[in-house]
mmCIF file of C-alpha atoms in Angstrom:
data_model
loop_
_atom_site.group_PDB
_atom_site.id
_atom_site.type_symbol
_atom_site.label_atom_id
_atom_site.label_comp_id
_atom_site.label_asym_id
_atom_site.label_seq_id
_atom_site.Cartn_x
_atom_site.Cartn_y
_atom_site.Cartn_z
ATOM 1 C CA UNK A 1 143.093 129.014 77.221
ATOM 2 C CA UNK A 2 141.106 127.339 74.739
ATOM 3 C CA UNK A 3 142.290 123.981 74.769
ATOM 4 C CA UNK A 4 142.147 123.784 78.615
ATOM 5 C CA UNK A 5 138.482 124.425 78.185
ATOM 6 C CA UNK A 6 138.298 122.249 75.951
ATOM 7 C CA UNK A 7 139.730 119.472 77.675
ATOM 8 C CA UNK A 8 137.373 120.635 80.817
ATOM 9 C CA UNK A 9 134.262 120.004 78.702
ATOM 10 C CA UNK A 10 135.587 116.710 77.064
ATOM 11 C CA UNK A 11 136.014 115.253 80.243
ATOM 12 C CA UNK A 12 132.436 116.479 81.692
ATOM 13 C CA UNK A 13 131.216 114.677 78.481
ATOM 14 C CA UNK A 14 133.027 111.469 79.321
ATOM 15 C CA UNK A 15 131.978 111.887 83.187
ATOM 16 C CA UNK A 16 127.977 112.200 82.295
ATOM 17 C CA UNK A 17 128.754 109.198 79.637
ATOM 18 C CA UNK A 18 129.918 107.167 82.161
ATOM 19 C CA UNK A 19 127.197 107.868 85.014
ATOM 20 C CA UNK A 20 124.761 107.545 81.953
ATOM 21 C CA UNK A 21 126.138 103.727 81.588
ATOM 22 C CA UNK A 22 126.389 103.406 85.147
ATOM 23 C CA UNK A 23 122.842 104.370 85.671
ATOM 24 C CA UNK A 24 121.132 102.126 82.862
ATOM 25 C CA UNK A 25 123.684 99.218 84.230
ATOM 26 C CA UNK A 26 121.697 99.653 87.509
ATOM 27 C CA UNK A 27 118.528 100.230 86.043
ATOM 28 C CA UNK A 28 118.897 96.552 83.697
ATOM 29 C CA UNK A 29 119.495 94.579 87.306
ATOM 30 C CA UNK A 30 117.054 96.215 88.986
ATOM 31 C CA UNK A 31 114.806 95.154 86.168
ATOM 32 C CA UNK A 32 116.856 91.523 85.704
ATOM 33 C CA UNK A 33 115.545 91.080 89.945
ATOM 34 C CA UNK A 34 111.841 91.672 89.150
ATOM 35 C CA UNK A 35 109.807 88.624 88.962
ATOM 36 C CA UNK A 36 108.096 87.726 85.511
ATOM 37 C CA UNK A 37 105.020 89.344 84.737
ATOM 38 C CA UNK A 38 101.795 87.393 84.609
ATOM 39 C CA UNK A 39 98.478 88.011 83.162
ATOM 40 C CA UNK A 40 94.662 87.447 84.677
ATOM 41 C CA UNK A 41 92.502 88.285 82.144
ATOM 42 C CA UNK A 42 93.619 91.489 80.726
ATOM 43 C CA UNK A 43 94.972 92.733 83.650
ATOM 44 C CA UNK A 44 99.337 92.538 83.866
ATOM 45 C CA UNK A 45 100.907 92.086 87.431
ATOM 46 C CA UNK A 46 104.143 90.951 89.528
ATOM 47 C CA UNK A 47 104.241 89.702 92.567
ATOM 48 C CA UNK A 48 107.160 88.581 94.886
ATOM 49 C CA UNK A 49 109.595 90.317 96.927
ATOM 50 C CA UNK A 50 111.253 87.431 98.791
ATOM 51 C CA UNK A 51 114.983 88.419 99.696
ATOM 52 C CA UNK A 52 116.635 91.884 99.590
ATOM 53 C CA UNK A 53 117.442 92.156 95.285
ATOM 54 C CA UNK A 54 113.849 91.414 94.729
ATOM 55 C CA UNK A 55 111.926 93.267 97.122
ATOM 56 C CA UNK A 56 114.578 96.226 96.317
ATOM 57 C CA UNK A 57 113.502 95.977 92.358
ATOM 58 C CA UNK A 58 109.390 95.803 93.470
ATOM 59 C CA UNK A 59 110.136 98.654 95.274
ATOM 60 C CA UNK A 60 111.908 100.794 92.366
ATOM 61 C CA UNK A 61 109.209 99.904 89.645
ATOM 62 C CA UNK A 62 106.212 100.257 92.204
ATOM 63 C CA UNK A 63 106.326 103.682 90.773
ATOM 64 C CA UNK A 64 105.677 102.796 87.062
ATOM 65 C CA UNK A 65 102.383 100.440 88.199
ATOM 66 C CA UNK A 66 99.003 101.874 88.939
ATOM 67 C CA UNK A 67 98.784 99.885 91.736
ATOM 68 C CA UNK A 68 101.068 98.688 94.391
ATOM 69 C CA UNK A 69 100.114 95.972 97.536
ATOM 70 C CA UNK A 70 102.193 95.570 100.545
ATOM 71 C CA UNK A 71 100.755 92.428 102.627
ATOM 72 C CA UNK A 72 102.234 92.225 106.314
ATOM 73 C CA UNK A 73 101.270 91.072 109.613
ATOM 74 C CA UNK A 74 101.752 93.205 112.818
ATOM 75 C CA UNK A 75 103.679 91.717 115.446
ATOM 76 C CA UNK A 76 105.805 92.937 118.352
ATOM 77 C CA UNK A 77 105.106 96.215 117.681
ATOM 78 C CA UNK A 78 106.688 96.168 113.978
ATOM 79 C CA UNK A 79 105.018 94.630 110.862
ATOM 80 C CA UNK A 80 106.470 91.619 109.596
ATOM 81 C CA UNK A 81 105.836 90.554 105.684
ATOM 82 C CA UNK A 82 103.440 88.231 104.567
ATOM 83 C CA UNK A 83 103.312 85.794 101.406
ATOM 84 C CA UNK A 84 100.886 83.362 100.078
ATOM 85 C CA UNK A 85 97.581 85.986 100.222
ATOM 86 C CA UNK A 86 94.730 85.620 98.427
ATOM 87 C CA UNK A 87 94.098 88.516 96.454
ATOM 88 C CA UNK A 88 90.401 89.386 94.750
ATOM 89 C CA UNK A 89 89.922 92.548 92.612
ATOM 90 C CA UNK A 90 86.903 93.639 91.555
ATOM 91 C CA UNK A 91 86.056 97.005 89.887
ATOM 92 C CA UNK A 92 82.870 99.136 90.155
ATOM 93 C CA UNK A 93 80.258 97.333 88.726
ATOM 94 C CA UNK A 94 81.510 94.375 91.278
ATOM 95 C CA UNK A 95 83.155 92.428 88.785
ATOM 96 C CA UNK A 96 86.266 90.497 89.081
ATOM 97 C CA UNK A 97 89.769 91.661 86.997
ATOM 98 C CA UNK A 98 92.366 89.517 89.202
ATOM 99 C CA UNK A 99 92.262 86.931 91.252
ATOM 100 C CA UNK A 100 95.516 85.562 92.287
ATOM 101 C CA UNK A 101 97.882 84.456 95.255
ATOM 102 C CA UNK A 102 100.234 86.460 96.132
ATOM 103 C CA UNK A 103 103.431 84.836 96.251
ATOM 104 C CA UNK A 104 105.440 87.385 98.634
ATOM 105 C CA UNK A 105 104.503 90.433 99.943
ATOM 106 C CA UNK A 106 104.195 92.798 97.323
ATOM 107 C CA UNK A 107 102.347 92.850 94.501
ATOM 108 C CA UNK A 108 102.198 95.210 91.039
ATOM 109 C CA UNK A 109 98.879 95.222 88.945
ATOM 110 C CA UNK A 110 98.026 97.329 85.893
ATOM 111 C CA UNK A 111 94.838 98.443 86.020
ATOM 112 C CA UNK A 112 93.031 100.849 83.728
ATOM 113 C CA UNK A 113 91.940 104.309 85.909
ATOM 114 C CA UNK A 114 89.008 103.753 88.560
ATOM 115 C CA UNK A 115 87.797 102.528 91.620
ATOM 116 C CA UNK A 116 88.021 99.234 93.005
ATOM 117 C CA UNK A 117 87.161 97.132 95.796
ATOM 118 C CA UNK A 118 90.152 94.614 97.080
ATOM 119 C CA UNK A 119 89.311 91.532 99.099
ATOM 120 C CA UNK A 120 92.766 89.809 100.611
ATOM 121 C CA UNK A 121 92.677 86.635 102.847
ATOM 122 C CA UNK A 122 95.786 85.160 105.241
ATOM 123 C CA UNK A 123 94.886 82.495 107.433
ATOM 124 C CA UNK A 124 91.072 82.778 107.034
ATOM 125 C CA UNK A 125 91.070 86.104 107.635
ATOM 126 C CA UNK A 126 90.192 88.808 105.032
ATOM 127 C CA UNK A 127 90.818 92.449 104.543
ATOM 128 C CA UNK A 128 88.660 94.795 102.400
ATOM 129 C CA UNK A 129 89.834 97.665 101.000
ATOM 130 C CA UNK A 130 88.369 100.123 98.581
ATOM 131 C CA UNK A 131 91.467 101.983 96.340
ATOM 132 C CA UNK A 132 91.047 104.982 93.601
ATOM 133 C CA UNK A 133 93.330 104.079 90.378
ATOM 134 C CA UNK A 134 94.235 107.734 88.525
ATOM 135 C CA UNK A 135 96.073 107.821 85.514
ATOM 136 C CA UNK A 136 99.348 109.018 85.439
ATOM 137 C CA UNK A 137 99.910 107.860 89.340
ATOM 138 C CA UNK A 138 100.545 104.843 91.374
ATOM 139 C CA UNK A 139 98.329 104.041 94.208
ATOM 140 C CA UNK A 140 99.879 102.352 97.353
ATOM 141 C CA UNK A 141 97.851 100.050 99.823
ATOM 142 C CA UNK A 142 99.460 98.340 102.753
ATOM 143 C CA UNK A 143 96.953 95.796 104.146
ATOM 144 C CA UNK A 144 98.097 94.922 107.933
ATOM 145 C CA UNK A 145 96.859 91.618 109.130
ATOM 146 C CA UNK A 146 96.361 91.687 113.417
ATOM 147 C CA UNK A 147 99.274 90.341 115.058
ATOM 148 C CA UNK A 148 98.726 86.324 115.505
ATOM 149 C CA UNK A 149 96.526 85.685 112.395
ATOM 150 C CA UNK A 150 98.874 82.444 111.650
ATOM 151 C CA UNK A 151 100.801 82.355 108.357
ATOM 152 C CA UNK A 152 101.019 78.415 108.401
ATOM 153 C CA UNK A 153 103.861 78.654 111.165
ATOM 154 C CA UNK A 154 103.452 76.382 114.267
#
């Protein structure tokens, strides 16, 4: 009976090896899909999410970043993403800690715990949004344009 057991526990061992290897594989391109990470100021952040791999690997590390943007516009009753947003942070005291344009419709910025105020313009028009960063969690804001504002299609 022993070396049935034995053989039972040597091949759970080479099971949970292989899902171990299987899961890192997936976890390296996930992380291969991400678009680089660029700095303003002190502040880290990715942005991107143009085709399925990408957007897929925003979506997965959203959870390790303090703070995750969706940008979209509404239209026929669904929201459709948006790209090329201009993005101003600015923390309590009112002053600036990125400025950037976003160059697909997520974004991923590492900011330090607090509140901040988020100004982001499509077309002319510009959202305002006020967002609580906590450590240890990831705060999510989706910032919904009205349908029509014009993303630089005829």
């Amino acid at each position: 009976m022993a070396p049935d057991r034995r053989g039972t526990l040597t091949l759970a061992a080479a099971m949970l090896a292989a899902g171990l290897l299987l899961g890192s594989a997936a976890q390296a391109q996930s992380d291969s899909a991400l678009p680089p990470v660029q700095k303003s100021g002190a502040v880290e952040y990715l942005s991107g999410g143009i085709g399925l791999d990408e957007s897929t690997a925003i979506k997965s590390a959203s959870r390790h970043w303090p703070l995750s943007l969706v940008f979209s516009v509404q239209a026929a009753g669904k929201a459709e993403f948006a790209s090329d947003v201009k993005l101003e942070i600015r923390d309590a005291k009112g002053a600036p800690v990125l400025e950037t344009t976003a160059s697909g419709p997520f974004l991923l910025a590492k900011l330090a715990p607090g509140s901040y105020s988020l100004h982001a313009t499509l077309a002319g028009k510009t959202l305002e949004r006020k967002v609580q960063v906590k450590a240890g969690s990831s705060a999510r804001v989706e910032l919904v344009w009205p349908a029509g504002t014009n993303q630089g299609r005829p």
